[in-house]
CSV table of C-alpha atoms in Angstrom, one decimal:
chain,number,residue,atom,x,y,z
A,1,MET,CA,-40.9,14.0,-5.9
A,2,ASN,CA,-37.4,13.3,-8.4
A,3,TRP,CA,-35.5,11.8,-6.3
A,4,ILE,CA,-35.8,8.5,-4.4
A,5,GLY,CA,-33.9,8.1,-1.5
A,6,TYR,CA,-32.0,4.5,0.2
A,7,ARG,CA,-29.8,4.1,2.8
A,8,VAL,CA,-27.0,1.3,1.7
A,9,VAL,CA,-25.3,-1.0,4.4
A,10,PHE,CA,-21.8,-2.1,3.7
A,11,ARG,CA,-20.1,-4.0,6.1
A,12,LEU,CA,-15.9,-3.7,5.9
A,13,HIS,CA,-14.4,-7.3,4.8
A,14,SER,CA,-10.4,-6.1,3.6
A,15,PRO,CA,-8.8,-2.2,5.0
A,16,LEU,CA,-9.9,0.7,3.4
A,17,HIS,CA,-7.6,3.0,2.6
A,18,ILE,CA,-9.0,6.3,1.3
A,19,GLY,CA,-6.2,8.9,0.0
A,20,TRP,CA,-5.0,11.6,1.4
A,21,ARG,CA,-2.3,12.9,2.9
A,22,LYS,CA,1.2,12.2,3.6
A,23,VAL,CA,3.7,12.0,7.2
A,24,GLY,CA,6.7,12.0,6.8
A,25,ASN,CA,6.9,8.3,5.0
A,26,VAL,CA,2.8,7.2,6.2
A,27,GLN,CA,0.3,8.0,4.2
A,28,VAL,CA,-2.7,8.5,5.9
A,29,THR,CA,-6.6,7.7,5.1
A,30,ARG,CA,-9.6,9.7,5.4
A,31,PRO,CA,-11.8,7.8,8.1
A,32,TYR,CA,-14.9,7.8,6.3
A,33,LEU,CA,-15.2,7.3,2.4
A,34,THR,CA,-15.5,10.0,0.5
A,35,GLY,CA,-18.3,10.7,-2.1
A,36,ARG,CA,-16.2,10.1,-5.4
A,37,SER,CA,-15.0,7.4,-4.1
A,38,PHE,CA,-17.9,6.0,-4.4
A,39,TRP,CA,-18.4,7.8,-7.0
A,40,GLY,CA,-15.4,5.2,-8.7
A,41,ALA,CA,-16.3,2.1,-7.6
A,42,LEU,CA,-19.5,2.1,-8.7
A,43,THR,CA,-18.2,4.1,-12.2
A,44,GLU,CA,-16.1,1.1,-12.3
A,45,ARG,CA,-18.2,-1.7,-11.9
A,46,LEU,CA,-21.0,-0.5,-13.9
A,47,ALA,CA,-18.5,0.1,-17.5
A,48,ARG,CA,-17.6,-3.1,-16.9
A,49,ASP,CA,-20.5,-4.7,-16.8
A,50,THR,CA,-21.9,-2.9,-19.6
A,51,ALA,CA,-18.5,-3.7,-21.4
A,52,ALA,CA,-19.0,-7.7,-20.5
A,53,GLN,CA,-22.4,-7.5,-22.1
A,54,LYS,CA,-21.4,-7.0,-25.6
A,55,GLY,CA,-18.5,-9.9,-24.6
A,56,GLN,CA,-15.9,-6.8,-24.8
A,57,LYS,CA,-14.4,-5.1,-22.7
A,58,ALA,CA,-13.7,-1.5,-21.1
A,59,THR,CA,-9.7,-0.7,-22.1
A,60,THR,CA,-10.4,3.0,-23.2
A,61,SER,CA,-11.3,5.7,-20.7
A,62,ASN,CA,-14.0,6.0,-23.0
A,63,ASP,CA,-15.9,3.4,-21.9
A,64,TYR,CA,-15.1,5.1,-17.7
A,65,HIS,CA,-16.0,8.9,-18.7
A,66,GLU,CA,-19.8,7.8,-19.6
A,67,SER,CA,-20.6,5.6,-17.1
A,68,GLY,CA,-18.7,8.8,-14.6
A,69,HIS,CA,-21.0,11.1,-16.0
A,70,GLN,CA,-24.2,8.3,-16.0
A,71,VAL,CA,-23.3,7.8,-12.6
A,72,ASN,CA,-23.0,11.7,-11.4
A,73,GLU,CA,-26.3,12.6,-13.2
A,74,TYR,CA,-29.0,9.8,-12.3
A,75,LEU,CA,-27.5,8.7,-8.3
A,76,ALA,CA,-26.6,12.1,-6.1
A,77,PHE,CA,-24.6,10.2,-2.5
A,78,THR,CA,-23.6,11.2,0.7
A,79,TYR,CA,-20.5,10.2,2.2
A,80,PHE,CA,-20.5,6.8,3.7
A,81,TYR,CA,-19.6,6.3,7.8
A,82,PRO,CA,-17.5,3.8,9.7
A,83,ALA,CA,-21.3,2.7,12.0
A,84,LEU,CA,-21.1,-0.9,14.8
A,85,GLN,CA,-24.3,-3.0,15.0
A,86,SER,CA,-26.7,-1.5,18.2
A,87,GLY,CA,-29.5,-4.7,18.3
A,88,ASN,CA,-30.8,-4.6,15.1
A,89,ASP,CA,-29.6,-1.2,13.7
A,90,TYR,CA,-26.2,0.8,13.2
A,91,GLN,CA,-24.9,3.5,15.2
A,92,VAL,CA,-23.5,6.0,13.1
A,93,VAL,CA,-19.7,6.0,15.0
A,94,TRP,CA,-18.3,10.0,13.5
A,95,PRO,CA,-14.3,10.3,14.3
A,96,TRP,CA,-14.3,13.7,15.1
A,97,ASP,CA,-16.3,13.1,18.7
A,98,ASP,CA,-13.1,11.3,19.9
A,99,GLU,CA,-10.5,11.5,18.2
A,100,ARG,CA,-8.3,9.7,20.1
A,101,THR,CA,-11.0,7.0,21.1
A,102,PHE,CA,-11.7,6.5,17.3
A,103,ARG,CA,-8.5,5.6,15.7
A,104,ARG,CA,-7.4,3.7,18.4
A,105,ARG,CA,-10.4,1.8,18.0
A,106,PHE,CA,-11.0,2.0,13.4
A,107,LEU,CA,-7.1,2.7,12.7
A,108,SER,CA,-4.5,0.8,12.2
A,109,SER,CA,-1.2,0.3,9.1
A,110,TYR,CA,1.1,-1.9,7.6
A,111,GLN,CA,4.4,-1.6,7.0
A,112,SER,CA,6.1,-2.8,3.4
A,113,THR,CA,9.5,-1.7,1.5
A,114,ALA,CA,10.9,-2.9,-1.4
A,115,LEU,CA,13.8,-5.4,-1.5
A,116,VAL,CA,16.7,-6.0,-3.6
A,117,TYR,CA,18.1,-9.8,-4.2
A,118,PRO,CA,21.3,-9.8,-4.9
A,119,GLU,CA,22.3,-7.3,-2.0
A,120,HIS,CA,19.6,-9.8,0.4
A,121,SER,CA,18.4,-6.4,1.7
A,122,ALA,CA,15.6,-4.2,1.8
A,123,ALA,CA,15.4,-0.9,-1.0
A,124,GLU,CA,17.2,2.2,0.5
A,125,GLY,CA,13.6,4.7,0.3
A,126,SER,CA,11.6,2.5,0.0
A,127,LEU,CA,9.9,1.7,3.5
A,128,HIS,CA,6.7,3.0,3.7
A,129,GLU,CA,3.4,3.0,6.1
A,130,ILE,CA,-0.2,2.5,4.6
A,131,GLU,CA,-2.0,3.7,8.0
A,132,PHE,CA,-5.8,2.0,7.2
A,133,LEU,CA,-10.0,2.2,8.8
A,134,SER,CA,-10.2,-1.6,9.9
A,135,PRO,CA,-12.6,-4.3,8.6
A,136,HIS,CA,-13.3,-5.4,12.6
A,137,THR,CA,-12.6,-3.4,15.8
A,138,LEU,CA,-8.9,-2.5,17.6
A,139,ASP,CA,-10.1,-4.1,21.2
A,140,THR,CA,-13.7,-6.2,21.3
A,141,ALA,CA,-12.7,-7.2,16.9
A,142,ASP,CA,-17.1,-6.3,16.2
A,143,PRO,CA,-17.5,-6.5,12.6
A,144,VAL,CA,-17.7,-2.5,11.0
A,145,TYR,CA,-20.2,-1.5,9.1
A,146,LEU,CA,-19.7,1.6,6.5
A,147,ILE,CA,-22.9,3.6,6.2
A,148,GLY,CA,-24.3,6.2,3.8
A,149,TYR,CA,-27.0,7.2,1.5
A,150,VAL,CA,-27.5,7.1,-2.8
A,151,PHE,CA,-30.7,9.3,-4.1
A,152,ALA,CA,-31.4,7.3,-7.1
A,153,HIS,CA,-34.0,10.0,-10.4
A,154,LYS,CA,-37.4,8.9,-11.8
A,155,ASP,CA,-35.1,9.3,-14.7
A,156,CYS,CA,-32.4,6.8,-13.7
A,157,SER,CA,-32.6,2.8,-15.6
A,158,LEU,CA,-28.7,2.1,-14.2
A,159,PRO,CA,-28.3,-1.2,-12.8
A,160,TRP,CA,-27.0,-0.1,-10.1
A,161,HIS,CA,-28.5,-1.7,-6.9
A,162,ASP,CA,-26.3,-5.1,-8.1
A,163,ALA,CA,-23.5,-2.6,-8.8
A,164,LEU,CA,-23.1,-2.8,-5.2
A,165,THR,CA,-22.9,-5.8,-4.6
A,166,ARG,CA,-20.0,-5.7,-6.5
A,167,LEU,CA,-17.2,-2.3,-5.6
A,168,GLN,CA,-13.9,-2.1,-4.2
A,169,PHE,CA,-12.8,1.2,-2.6
A,170,GLY,CA,-9.6,2.8,-2.1
A,171,GLY,CA,-6.0,2.4,-2.6
A,172,GLU,CA,-4.7,-1.1,-2.4
A,173,ARG,CA,-7.2,-2.8,-3.9
A,174,GLY,CA,-4.5,-5.0,-6.1
A,175,TYR,CA,-3.7,-6.0,-2.6
A,176,GLY,CA,-6.9,-7.5,-1.9
A,177,TRP,CA,-7.7,-3.9,0.1
A,178,GLY,CA,-11.2,-2.5,-0.2
A,179,LYS,CA,-13.8,-5.6,-0.3
A,180,THR,CA,-17.0,-5.1,1.1
A,181,GLU,CA,-20.7,-6.4,0.9
A,182,LEU,CA,-23.9,-4.9,0.4
A,183,VAL,CA,-25.7,-5.4,3.4
A,184,SER,CA,-28.6,-3.1,3.6
A,185,LEU,CA,-30.5,-1.5,1.0
A,186,GLU,CA,-33.2,0.3,2.5
A,187,LYS,CA,-35.6,3.6,1.1
A,188,THR,CA,-35.9,6.7,3.3
A,189,ASP,CA,-36.6,10.2,3.6
A,190,ASP,CA,-33.4,11.6,5.6
A,191,ALA,CA,-30.1,11.0,5.9
A,192,PHE,CA,-28.3,10.7,8.9
A,193,SER,CA,-31.1,12.4,10.5
A,194,CYS,CA,-31.4,15.6,8.4
A,195,THR,CA,-34.3,16.7,6.6
A,196,VAL,CA,-33.7,15.5,2.7
A,197,ASP,CA,-35.6,17.9,0.0
A,198,CYS,CA,-36.3,15.2,-3.3
A,199,SER,CA,-38.5,17.4,-5.4
A,200,GLY,CA,-35.7,19.5,-6.9
A,201,ARG,CA,-33.3,19.9,-10.1
A,202,ARG,CA,-30.5,18.5,-6.7
A,203,PRO,CA,-31.1,16.1,-3.7
A,204,VAL,CA,-31.3,19.6,-1.0
A,205,ILE,CA,-29.6,18.5,2.9
A,206,THR,CA,-31.2,20.8,5.3
A,207,VAL,CA,-28.3,20.9,8.5
A,208,PRO,CA,-29.8,21.8,12.0
A,209,GLN,CA,-28.2,24.7,13.1
A,210,ASP,CA,-24.8,23.3,15.2
A,211,LYS,CA,-24.4,20.1,13.6
A,212,ARG,CA,-22.6,18.1,11.5
A,213,LEU,CA,-21.1,19.3,7.9
A,214,LEU,CA,-21.4,15.7,6.3
A,215,ALA,CA,-19.3,16.2,3.6
A,216,HIS,CA,-16.7,18.0,1.6
A,217,THR,CA,-18.5,22.0,1.4
A,218,LYS,CA,-18.2,24.9,-0.9
A,219,PRO,CA,-17.3,27.8,0.6
A,220,ASP,CA,-20.3,30.3,0.5
A,221,GLN,CA,-20.9,33.4,2.6
A,222,ILE,CA,-22.0,31.0,4.8
A,223,MET,CA,-21.5,30.4,8.6
A,224,ILE,CA,-19.5,27.3,9.0
A,225,ALA,CA,-16.4,26.7,12.6
A,226,GLY,CA,-15.0,24.0,11.2
A,227,GLU,CA,-11.0,23.0,9.1
A,228,VAL,CA,-11.1,24.2,5.3
A,229,GLU,CA,-8.5,22.1,2.2
A,230,PRO,CA,-8.1,22.1,-0.6
A,231,LEU,CA,-9.8,19.1,-2.6
A,232,VAL,CA,-7.6,17.8,-6.3
A,233,GLY,CA,-7.6,15.0,-7.0
A,234,ARG,CA,-6.1,12.2,-9.9
A,235,GLU,CA,-7.9,10.7,-13.5
A,236,TRP,CA,-6.9,8.4,-16.1
A,237,HIS,CA,-7.0,9.0,-19.3
A,238,THR,CA,-5.8,8.0,-22.6
A,239,ASN,CA,-4.0,10.7,-23.8
A,240,SER,CA,-2.8,11.4,-20.5
A,241,GLY,CA,-2.4,8.1,-18.2
A,242,ALA,CA,-2.9,6.9,-15.4
A,243,GLY,CA,-3.1,9.2,-12.0
A,244,ALA,CA,-1.4,12.1,-14.4
A,245,SER,CA,-4.9,14.2,-15.2
A,246,ILE,CA,-5.4,16.8,-11.9
A,247,THR,CA,-9.0,18.1,-11.4
A,248,HIS,CA,-8.7,20.9,-8.9
A,249,PHE,CA,-12.4,21.5,-7.3
A,250,GLY,CA,-9.9,24.9,-5.2
A,251,VAL,CA,-10.8,24.9,-1.5
A,252,VAL,CA,-13.4,23.4,0.9
A,253,TYR,CA,-14.9,22.9,4.1
A,254,ALA,CA,-13.9,19.7,4.9
A,255,PRO,CA,-15.9,17.1,6.8
A,256,GLY,CA,-17.0,17.5,10.7
A,257,GLY,CA,-17.4,21.2,10.7
A,258,ILE,CA,-20.3,23.0,12.6
A,259,ALA,CA,-23.2,24.8,11.0
A,260,THR,CA,-23.4,28.2,13.6
A,261,ASN,CA,-27.2,28.8,11.9
A,262,GLU,CA,-29.0,26.4,9.7
A,263,HIS,CA,-28.2,25.7,6.2
A,264,CYS,CA,-29.7,23.7,3.1
A,265,PHE,CA,-27.2,22.2,1.1
A,266,ALA,CA,-27.3,20.5,-1.8
A,267,VAL,CA,-25.8,17.1,-3.4
A,268,GLU,CA,-23.7,17.5,-5.5
A,269,SER,CA,-21.8,15.3,-8.4
A,270,PHE,CA,-19.0,13.0,-6.1
A,271,GLY,CA,-21.0,14.2,-2.6
A,272,LEU,CA,-20.3,17.4,-2.7
A,273,TRP,CA,-22.2,20.4,-1.3
A,274,GLN,CA,-23.0,23.1,-2.1
A,275,LYS,CA,-24.7,26.5,0.2
A,276,GLN,CA,-28.2,26.0,-0.7
A,277,PRO,CA,-29.9,31.2,-1.1
């Protein structure tokens, strides 16, 4: 096998905001952790750890670029979904099964505004609201976990096991959001009960008929029932500055779409899925 699969369970310790879209003054969160967000947090951790071993600090985009390239080359990963403890195991709660109940149990928001101190008032137009995935269910206060899968190439030498213990995801991290604790890391042969072929260039997940897509999926001549959306992101480069470089992956199927037939998908960079022949 070229890839070794692991099931990863994080416990969420603070609100998690994964940027999606803006509705009025509300910044809406995705109800799951995307592969790109996982890649970003892991890249940051590995780059800083590598620099620290040399007695330095990772201060340029080149330091992060090299770590990010290695993460995409030697690791493949799924999206991470909210879960609750069920006996000695965990039960994933899919956002699309009962959207209204999911929102009522897992999502909340925080409102704030800037102040103008000389006038002792709020700054005009600064009121905003940030939606987040709560670290505890809002009705029963049960702890919320995140479950996903990481596949390591047989030649991978990245210290990613240790890095998983010190990751912080998503937006508003400066205010302490996105803190997680690694609960378990176990070898596995599947991913969300789907068969995984680990013998090829990339791990390949087989999605049975009428089952859901679990990542953004590049379009192809396949039959998928579900929503599509443009997938874009912002990156940091030395020449252009923080967030000024825009990446565009095109229009893709959103997670939650239904495969009308059995299909196989390669897990590509940033956790995106690509249909296999």
